[in-house]
Coordinates of C-alpha atoms in Angstrom, one line a residue:
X15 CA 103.4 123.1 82.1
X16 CA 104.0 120.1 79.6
X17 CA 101.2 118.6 77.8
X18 CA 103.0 115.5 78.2
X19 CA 102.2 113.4 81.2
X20 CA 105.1 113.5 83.8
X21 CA 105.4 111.4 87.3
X22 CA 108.0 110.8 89.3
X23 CA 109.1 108.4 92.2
X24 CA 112.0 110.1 94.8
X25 CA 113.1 107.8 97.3
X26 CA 115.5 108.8 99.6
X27 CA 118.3 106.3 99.9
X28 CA 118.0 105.1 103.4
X29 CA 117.7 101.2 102.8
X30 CA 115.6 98.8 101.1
X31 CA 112.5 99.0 99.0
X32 CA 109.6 99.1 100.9
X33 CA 106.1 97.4 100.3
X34 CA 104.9 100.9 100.3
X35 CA 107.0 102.9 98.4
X36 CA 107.1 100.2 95.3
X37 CA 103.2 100.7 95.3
X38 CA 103.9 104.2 95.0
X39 CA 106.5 103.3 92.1
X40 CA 104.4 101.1 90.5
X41 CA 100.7 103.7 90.0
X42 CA 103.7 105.9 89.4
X43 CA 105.2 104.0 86.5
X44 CA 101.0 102.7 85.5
X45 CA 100.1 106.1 85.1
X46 CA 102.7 107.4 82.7
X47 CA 102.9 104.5 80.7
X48 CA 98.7 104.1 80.3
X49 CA 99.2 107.9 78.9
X50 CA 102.2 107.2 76.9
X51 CA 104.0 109.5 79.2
X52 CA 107.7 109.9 81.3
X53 CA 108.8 108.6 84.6
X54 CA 111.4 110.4 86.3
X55 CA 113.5 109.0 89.4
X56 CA 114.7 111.7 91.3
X57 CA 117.1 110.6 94.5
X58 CA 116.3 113.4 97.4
X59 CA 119.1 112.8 99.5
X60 CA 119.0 115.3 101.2
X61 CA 118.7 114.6 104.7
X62 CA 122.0 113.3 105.2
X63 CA 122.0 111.2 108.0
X64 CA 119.8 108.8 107.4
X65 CA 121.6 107.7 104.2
X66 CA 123.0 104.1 103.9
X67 CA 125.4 103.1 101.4
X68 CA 124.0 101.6 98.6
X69 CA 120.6 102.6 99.5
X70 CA 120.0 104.0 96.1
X71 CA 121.2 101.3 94.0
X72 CA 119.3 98.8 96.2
X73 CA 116.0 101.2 95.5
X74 CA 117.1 100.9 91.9
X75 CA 117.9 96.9 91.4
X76 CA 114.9 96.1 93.2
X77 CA 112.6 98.7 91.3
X78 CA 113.9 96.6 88.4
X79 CA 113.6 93.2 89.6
X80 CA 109.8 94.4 90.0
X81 CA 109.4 95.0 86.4
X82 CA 109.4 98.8 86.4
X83 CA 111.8 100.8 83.9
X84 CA 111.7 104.7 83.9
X85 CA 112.9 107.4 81.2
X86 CA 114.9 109.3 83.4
X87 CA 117.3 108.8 86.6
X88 CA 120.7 109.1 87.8
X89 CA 121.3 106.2 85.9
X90 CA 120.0 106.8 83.0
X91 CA 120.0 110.6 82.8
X92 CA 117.8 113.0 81.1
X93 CA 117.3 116.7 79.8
X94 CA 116.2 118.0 83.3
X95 CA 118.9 116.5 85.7
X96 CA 120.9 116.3 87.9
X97 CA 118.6 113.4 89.5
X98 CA 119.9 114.0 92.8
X99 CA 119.1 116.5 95.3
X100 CA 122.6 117.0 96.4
X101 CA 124.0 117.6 92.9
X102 CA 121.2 120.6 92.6
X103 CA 122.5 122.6 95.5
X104 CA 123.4 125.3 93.4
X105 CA 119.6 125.4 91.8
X106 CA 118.0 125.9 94.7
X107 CA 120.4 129.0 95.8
X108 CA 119.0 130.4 92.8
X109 CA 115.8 130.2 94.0
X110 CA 116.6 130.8 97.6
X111 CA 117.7 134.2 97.1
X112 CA 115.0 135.4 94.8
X113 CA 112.6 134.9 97.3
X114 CA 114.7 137.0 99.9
X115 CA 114.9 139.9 97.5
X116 CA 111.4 140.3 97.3
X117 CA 111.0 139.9 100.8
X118 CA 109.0 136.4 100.7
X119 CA 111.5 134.7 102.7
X120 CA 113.9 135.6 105.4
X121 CA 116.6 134.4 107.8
X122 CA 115.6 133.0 111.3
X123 CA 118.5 132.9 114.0
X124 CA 116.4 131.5 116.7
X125 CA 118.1 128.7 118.4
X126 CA 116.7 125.2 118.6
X127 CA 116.2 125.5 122.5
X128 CA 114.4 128.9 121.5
X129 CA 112.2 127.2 119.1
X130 CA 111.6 124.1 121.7
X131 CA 110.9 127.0 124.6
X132 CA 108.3 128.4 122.4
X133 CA 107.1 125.2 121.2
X134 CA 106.3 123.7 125.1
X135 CA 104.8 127.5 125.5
X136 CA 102.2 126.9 123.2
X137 CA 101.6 123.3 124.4
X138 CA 101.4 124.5 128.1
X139 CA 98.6 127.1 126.5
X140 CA 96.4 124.4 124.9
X141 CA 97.6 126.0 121.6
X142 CA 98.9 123.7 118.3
X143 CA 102.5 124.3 118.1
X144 CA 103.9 126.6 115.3
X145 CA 106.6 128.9 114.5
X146 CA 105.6 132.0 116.0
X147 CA 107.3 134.8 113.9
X148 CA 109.9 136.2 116.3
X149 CA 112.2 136.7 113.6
X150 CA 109.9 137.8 111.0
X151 CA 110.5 141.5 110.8
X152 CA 114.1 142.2 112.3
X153 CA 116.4 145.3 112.7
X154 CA 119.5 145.1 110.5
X155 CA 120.9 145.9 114.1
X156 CA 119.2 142.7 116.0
X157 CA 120.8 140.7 112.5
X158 CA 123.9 142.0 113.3
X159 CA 124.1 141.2 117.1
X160 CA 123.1 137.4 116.0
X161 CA 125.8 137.4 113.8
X162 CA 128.0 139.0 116.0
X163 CA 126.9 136.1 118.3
X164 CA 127.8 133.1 115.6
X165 CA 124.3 132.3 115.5
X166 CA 123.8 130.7 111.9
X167 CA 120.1 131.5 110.6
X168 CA 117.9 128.7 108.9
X169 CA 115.9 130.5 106.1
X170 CA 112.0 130.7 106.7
X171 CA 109.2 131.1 104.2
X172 CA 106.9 133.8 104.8
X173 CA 104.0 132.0 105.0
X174 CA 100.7 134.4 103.5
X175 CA 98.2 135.3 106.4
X176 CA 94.4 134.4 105.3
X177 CA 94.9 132.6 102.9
X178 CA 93.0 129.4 101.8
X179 CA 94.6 127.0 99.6
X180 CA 92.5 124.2 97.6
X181 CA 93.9 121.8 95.4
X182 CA 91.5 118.4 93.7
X183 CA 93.3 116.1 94.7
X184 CA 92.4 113.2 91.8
X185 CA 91.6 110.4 94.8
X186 CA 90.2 112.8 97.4
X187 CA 88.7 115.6 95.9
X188 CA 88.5 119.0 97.2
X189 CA 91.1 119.3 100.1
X190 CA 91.4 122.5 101.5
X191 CA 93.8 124.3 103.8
X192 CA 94.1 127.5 106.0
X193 CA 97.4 129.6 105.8
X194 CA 96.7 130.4 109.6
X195 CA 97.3 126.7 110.2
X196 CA 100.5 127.0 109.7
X197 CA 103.8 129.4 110.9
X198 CA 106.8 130.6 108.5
X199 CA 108.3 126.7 107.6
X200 CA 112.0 126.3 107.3
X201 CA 113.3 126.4 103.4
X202 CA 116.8 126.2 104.2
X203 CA 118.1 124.4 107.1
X204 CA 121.0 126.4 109.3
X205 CA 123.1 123.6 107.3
X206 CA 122.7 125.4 104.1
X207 CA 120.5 122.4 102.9
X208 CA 117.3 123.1 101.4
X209 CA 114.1 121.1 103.8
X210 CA 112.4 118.7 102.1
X211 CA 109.4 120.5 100.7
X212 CA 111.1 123.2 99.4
X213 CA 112.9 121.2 97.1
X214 CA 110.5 118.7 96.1
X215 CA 108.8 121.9 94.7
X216 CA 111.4 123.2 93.0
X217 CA 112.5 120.0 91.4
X218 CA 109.0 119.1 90.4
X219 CA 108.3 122.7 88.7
X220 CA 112.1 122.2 86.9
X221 CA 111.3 118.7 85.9
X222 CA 108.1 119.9 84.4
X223 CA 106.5 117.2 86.8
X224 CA 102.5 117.3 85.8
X225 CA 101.2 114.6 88.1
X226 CA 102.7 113.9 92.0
X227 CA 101.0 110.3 93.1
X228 CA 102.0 109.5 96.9
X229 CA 101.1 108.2 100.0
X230 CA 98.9 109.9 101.9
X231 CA 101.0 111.3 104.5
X232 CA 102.0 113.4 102.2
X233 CA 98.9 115.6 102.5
X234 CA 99.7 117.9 105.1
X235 CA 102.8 118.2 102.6
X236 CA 100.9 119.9 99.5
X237 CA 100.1 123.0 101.1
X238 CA 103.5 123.7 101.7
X239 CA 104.7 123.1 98.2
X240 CA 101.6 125.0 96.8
X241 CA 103.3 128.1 98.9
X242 CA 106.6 127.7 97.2
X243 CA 104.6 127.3 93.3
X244 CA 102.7 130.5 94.1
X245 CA 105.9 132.3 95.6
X246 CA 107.1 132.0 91.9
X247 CA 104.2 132.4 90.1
X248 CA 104.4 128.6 89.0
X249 CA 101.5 126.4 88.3
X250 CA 101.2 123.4 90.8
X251 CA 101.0 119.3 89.4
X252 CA 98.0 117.7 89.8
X253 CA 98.2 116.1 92.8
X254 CA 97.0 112.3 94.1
X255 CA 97.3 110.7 97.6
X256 CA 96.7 106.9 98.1
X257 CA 95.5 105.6 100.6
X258 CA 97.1 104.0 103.8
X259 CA 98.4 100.1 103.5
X260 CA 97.0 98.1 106.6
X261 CA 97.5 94.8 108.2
X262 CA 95.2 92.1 108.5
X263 CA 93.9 93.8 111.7
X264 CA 93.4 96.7 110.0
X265 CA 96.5 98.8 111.6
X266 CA 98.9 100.8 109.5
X267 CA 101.5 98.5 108.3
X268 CA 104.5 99.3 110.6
X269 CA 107.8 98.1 110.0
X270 CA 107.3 96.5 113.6
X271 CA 105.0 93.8 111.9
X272 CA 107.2 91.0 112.1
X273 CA 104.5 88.4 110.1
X274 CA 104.2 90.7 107.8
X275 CA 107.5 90.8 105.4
X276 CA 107.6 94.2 104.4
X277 CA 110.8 94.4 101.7
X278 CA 110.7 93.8 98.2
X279 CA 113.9 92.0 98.7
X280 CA 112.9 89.5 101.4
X281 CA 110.3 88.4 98.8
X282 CA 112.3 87.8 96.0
X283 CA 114.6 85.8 98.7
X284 CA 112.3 83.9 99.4
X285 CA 111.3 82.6 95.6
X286 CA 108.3 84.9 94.9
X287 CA 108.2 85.4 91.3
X288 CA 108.4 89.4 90.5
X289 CA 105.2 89.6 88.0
X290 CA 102.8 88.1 91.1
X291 CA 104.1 90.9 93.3
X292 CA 103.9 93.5 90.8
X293 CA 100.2 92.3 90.1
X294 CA 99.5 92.2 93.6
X295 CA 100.8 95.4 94.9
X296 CA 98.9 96.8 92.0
X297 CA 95.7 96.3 93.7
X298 CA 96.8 97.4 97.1
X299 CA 94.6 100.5 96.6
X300 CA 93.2 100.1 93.1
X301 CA 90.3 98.0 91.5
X302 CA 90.2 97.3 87.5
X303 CA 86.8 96.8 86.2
X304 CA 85.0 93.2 86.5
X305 CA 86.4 90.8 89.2
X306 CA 89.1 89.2 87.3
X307 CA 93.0 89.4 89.6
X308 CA 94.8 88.2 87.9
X309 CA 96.6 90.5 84.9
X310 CA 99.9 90.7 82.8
X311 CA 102.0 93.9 83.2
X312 CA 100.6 94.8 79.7
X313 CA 97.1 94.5 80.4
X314 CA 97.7 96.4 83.7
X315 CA 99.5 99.1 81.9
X316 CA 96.4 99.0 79.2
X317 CA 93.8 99.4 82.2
X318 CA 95.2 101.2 84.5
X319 CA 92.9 104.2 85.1
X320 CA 93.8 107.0 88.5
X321 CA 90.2 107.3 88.7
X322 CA 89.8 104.0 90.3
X323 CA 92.4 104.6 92.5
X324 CA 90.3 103.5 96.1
X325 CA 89.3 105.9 98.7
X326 CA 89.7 103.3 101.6
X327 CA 92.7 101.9 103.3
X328 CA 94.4 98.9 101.3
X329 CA 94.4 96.1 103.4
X330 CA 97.6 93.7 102.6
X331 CA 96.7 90.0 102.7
X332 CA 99.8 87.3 103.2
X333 CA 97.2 84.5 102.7
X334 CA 96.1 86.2 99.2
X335 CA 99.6 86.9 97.9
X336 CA 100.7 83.3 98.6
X337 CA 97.3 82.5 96.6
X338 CA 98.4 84.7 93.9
X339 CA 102.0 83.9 93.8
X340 CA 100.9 79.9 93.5
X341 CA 98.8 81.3 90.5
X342 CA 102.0 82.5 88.8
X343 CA 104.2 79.8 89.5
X344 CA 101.6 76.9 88.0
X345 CA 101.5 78.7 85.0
X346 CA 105.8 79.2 84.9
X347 CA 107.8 77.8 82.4
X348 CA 109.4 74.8 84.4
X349 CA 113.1 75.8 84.2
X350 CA 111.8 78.8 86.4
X351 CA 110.4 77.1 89.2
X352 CA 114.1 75.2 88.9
X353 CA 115.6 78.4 89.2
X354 CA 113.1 79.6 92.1
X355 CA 113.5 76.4 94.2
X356 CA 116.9 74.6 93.9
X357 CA 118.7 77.3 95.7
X358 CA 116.7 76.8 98.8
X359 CA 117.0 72.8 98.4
X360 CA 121.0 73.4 98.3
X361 CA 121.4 76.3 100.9
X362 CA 119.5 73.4 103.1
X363 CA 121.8 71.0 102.4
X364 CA 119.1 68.7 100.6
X365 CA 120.9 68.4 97.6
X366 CA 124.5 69.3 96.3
X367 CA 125.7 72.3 94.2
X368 CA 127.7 70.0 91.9
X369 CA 125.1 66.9 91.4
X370 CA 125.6 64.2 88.9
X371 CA 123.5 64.6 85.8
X372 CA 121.1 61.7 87.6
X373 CA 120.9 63.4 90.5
X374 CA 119.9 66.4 88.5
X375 CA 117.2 64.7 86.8
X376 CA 115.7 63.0 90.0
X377 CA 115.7 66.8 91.9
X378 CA 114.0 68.1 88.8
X379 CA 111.4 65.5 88.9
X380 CA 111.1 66.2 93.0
X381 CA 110.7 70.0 91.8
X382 CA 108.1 69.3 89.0
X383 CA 106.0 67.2 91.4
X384 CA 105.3 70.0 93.4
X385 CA 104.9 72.3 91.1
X386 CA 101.2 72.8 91.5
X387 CA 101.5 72.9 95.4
X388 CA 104.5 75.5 95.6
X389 CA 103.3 79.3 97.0
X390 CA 106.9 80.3 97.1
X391 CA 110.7 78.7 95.7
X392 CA 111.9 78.4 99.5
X393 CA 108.5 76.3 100.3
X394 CA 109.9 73.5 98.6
X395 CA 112.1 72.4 101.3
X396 CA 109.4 72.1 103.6
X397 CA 107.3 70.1 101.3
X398 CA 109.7 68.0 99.8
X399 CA 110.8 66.8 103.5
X400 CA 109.3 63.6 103.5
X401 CA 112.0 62.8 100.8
X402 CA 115.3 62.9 102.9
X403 CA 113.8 61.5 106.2
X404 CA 115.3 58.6 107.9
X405 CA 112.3 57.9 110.0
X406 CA 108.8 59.4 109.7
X407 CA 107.2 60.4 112.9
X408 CA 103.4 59.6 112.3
X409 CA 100.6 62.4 113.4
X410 CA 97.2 61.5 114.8
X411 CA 95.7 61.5 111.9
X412 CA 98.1 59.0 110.1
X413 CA 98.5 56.6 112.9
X414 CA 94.0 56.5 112.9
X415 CA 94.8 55.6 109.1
X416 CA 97.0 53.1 110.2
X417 CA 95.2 51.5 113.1
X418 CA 92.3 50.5 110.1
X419 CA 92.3 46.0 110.2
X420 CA 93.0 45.7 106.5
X421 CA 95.9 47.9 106.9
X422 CA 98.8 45.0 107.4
X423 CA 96.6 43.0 104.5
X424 CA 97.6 45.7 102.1
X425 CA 101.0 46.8 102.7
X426 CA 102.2 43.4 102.6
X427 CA 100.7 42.6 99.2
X428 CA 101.9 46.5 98.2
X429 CA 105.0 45.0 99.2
X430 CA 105.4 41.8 97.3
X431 CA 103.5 43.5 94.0
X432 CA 106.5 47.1 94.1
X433 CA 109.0 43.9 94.5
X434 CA 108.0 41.8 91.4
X435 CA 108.7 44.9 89.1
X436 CA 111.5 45.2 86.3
X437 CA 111.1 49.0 86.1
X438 CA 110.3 51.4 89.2
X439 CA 108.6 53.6 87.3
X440 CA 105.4 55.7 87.9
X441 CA 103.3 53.6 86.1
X442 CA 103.9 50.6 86.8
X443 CA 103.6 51.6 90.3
X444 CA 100.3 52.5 89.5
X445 CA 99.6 49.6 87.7
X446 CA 100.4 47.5 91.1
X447 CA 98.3 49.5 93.2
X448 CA 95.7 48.1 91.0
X449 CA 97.0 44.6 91.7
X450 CA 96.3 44.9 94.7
X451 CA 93.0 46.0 95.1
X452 CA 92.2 43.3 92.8
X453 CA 93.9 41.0 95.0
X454 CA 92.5 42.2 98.3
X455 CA 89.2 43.4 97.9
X456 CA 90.3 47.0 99.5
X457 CA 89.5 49.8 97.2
X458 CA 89.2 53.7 97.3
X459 CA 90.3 55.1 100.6
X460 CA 91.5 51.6 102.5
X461 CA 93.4 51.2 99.6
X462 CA 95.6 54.6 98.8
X463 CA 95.6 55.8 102.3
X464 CA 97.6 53.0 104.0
X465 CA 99.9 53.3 101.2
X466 CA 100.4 57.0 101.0
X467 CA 100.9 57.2 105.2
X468 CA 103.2 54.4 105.3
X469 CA 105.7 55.3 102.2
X470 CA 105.7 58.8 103.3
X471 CA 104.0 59.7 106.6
X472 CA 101.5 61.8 104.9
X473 CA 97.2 61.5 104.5
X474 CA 97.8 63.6 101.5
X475 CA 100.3 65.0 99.1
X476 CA 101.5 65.2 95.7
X477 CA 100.7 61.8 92.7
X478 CA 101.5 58.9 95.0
X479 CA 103.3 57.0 92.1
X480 CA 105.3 59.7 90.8
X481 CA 106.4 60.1 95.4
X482 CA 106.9 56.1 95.6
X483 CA 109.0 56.3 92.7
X484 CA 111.6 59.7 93.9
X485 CA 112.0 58.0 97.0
X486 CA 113.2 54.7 95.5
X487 CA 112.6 50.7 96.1
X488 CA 114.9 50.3 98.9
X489 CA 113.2 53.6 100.9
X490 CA 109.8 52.6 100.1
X491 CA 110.7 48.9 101.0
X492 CA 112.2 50.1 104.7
X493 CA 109.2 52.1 105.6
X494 CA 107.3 49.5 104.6
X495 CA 108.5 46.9 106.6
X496 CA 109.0 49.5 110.0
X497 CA 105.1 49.7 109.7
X498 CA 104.6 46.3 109.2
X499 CA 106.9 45.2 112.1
X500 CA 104.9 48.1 114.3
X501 CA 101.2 46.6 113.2
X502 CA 102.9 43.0 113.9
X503 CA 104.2 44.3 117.0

């Protein structure tokens, strides 16, 4: 095996990237780079059926939208390809009739309603369902009445009988596994195609894979692939399984969780910025040192250490990504949070794809004002509302604020002061706020609440001068006089 570290990620291409296989991706990619090793993308395609056109290109765009790169692909190529299963067909025949030469593997014609008969059987005994060997030893004469009978065989493994295989798994430990637990497994398919864990063995040995970190469903897996490495005298990867994802109420993460949004896609739709998710996944299942979150894709790569990898469940947090993603868009270079947001504002029909340079400039100041605020691009239509209302419904909560007696007081002398001004600009609206208290005595909260709820139907929100002054003198001066007519009412 290679001294060189080795990992690879191989998705099958059956649709979009998942929140669960980009965290497998991403320790994946962590690992080899924080050892100055490879990562191999390997497409196992195999199973046919379930592949959807431009599933492995959509793997691929979003893998790189995350920030991930890798050294070798179908893309990119590499000394040990091909990099899909399908275009290795010929490989694993190779391999395939090796181990029926020496008698480690042989050809099953039982038919799937045999195998199911057998399978109920078992059930109906209180027994755990496994091939039972039927066709382990036949006649040449029994092969030749199957074939005679068009029965195509699948090709089984013969699976050692007490035998105990142990691997250290480097987030588990010691797992161990009987080879009673389990009946001759399927390494070709009556198709001709090679099953799953026969050719994730064979691949990982060709590839000189060192390291296999995966979810861990893939436990039960291992054993299987160790009986395929030790068929050919092979020594196994050092294997890793992470730990489940769950939900807030601590369930598995199902792609039936509707609140949850599960795609890597769907995120970036929605105007998440790709360095908070690739942060955040990171610690879906692994803790750095100290309680900093918060970490470039250089530090992570710097840090990033397998033997922190947790030994509980991750449990994904919407609240905590928004949190995050907020984090990352404060500290954005402004022209990004443009490019995160304005799409949403136009796909609303806020503003227009071809604005006039001043409208341009008064959607980037209505974009910059909510900077702070924003947890995601397409947020900013929601926020932003208050700005292309015709009429602003009041809550409880702003109809208490204004019900206060100085309330009419204020907004008319708000009024008059916003009226007087040459410029409409954020400071000199601030400067009249000030006018005003000094004219009416009303300070603090009787002051700046009246004013905020009545311009723009909020208790709180983003600078109130910088708000007055987006929505304009003849908006502000409407609103102004609909409350005042209401009070006066």
């Amino acid at each position: 095996m290679s001294n060189e570290v080795r990992v690879r990620y191989a998705p099958s291409p059956t649709g979009h990237l998942h929140i669960g296989n980009a965290r497998t991706a991403l320790f994946n990619y962590l690992f080899a780079r924080n050892a100055g090793g490879k990562m191999v993308i390997r497409i196992e395609d195999t199973d046919e059926k379930r592949n959807v056109e431009g599933g492995e290109q959509s793997q691929l765009n979003y893998l790189r939208w995350l920030g991930i790169d890798w050294d070798e692909s179908p893309d990119k190529g590499g000394e040990y390809g091909p990099y899909r299963q399908m275009e290795r067909l010929d490989l694993y025949q190779k391999y395939v009739d090796d181990l029926l030469e020496r008698g480690l593997a042989y050809k099953c014609y039982m038919t799937a309603e045999e195998l199911e008969a057998e399978r109920e059987a078992q059930i109906a005994r209180g027994e755990a369902p496994k091939y039972s060997g039927a066709h382990r030893d036949l006649s040449q004469e029994q092969i030749e009445q199957f074939e005679a009978e068009g029965r195509e065989p699948s090709i089984r493994l013969r699976v050692p009988e007490n035998h105990t295989y142990t691997f250290n798994d480097i987030v588990r430990e010691n797992i161990t596994f009987e080879s009673g637990d389990f009946g001759d497994w399927v390494i070709v398919k009556k198709s001709g195609t090679p099953t799953y864990n026969f050719a994730v063995a064979v691949d990982d040995y060709l590839m000189a894979i060192t390291h296999v970190l995966r979810g861990e469903e893939h436990i039960s897996n291992t054993p299987k692939q160790m009986m395929v490495y030790e068929a050919f005298g092979w020594e196994p990867p050092k294997f890793g399984h992470m730990t489940l994802i769950l939900n807030e109420n601590r369930k598995k993460l199902s792609k039936r969780d509707e609140h949850i949004l599960q795609f890597i896609e769907q995120y970036k739709n929605l105007g998440y910025l790709p360095e908070s998710l690739f942060n955040f996944i990171t610690l879906l299942g692994w803790s750095p040192v100290g309680e900093e979150e918060i970490f470039t894709q250089d530090k992570l790569i710097e840090i990033f250490d397998a033997e922190r990898l947790s030994t509980s469940p991750a449990v994904f947090d919407p609240a905590k990504l928004k949190w995050m993603n907020n984090q990352y868009i404060k500290s954005a270079e402004f022209d990004r949070v443009v490019d995160l947001t304005l799409p949403h504002l136009i796909e609303a029909g806020r503003v227009s794809e071809n604005m006039s340079t001043s409208d341009r400039e008064w959607v980037h100041e209505l974009i910059a004002l909510y900077q702070e605020q924003l947890d995601y691009g397409a947020q900013i239509v929601e926020l932003t509302e208050l700005f292309f209302k015709q009429e602003i419904q009041y809550d409880e909560n702003a109809m208490e604020v204004l019900e206060g007696e100085q309330v009419p007081e204020v907004l008319d002398t708000f009024k008059k002061k916003l009226n007087e001004l040459e410029e409409f600009t954020p400071e000199a609206i601030k400067k009249q706020v000030k006018a005003v208290q000094k004219e009416t005595g009303h300070k603090g909260k009787k002051l700046f609440m009246p004013i905020r709820v009545a311009t723009t139907g909020q208790t709180h929100g983003p600078e109130l001068p910088n708000a007055i002054h987006l929505l304009g003198l003849e908006t502000v001066n409407v609103r102004l006089d609909d409350v005042l007519n209401k009070l006066q009412g």
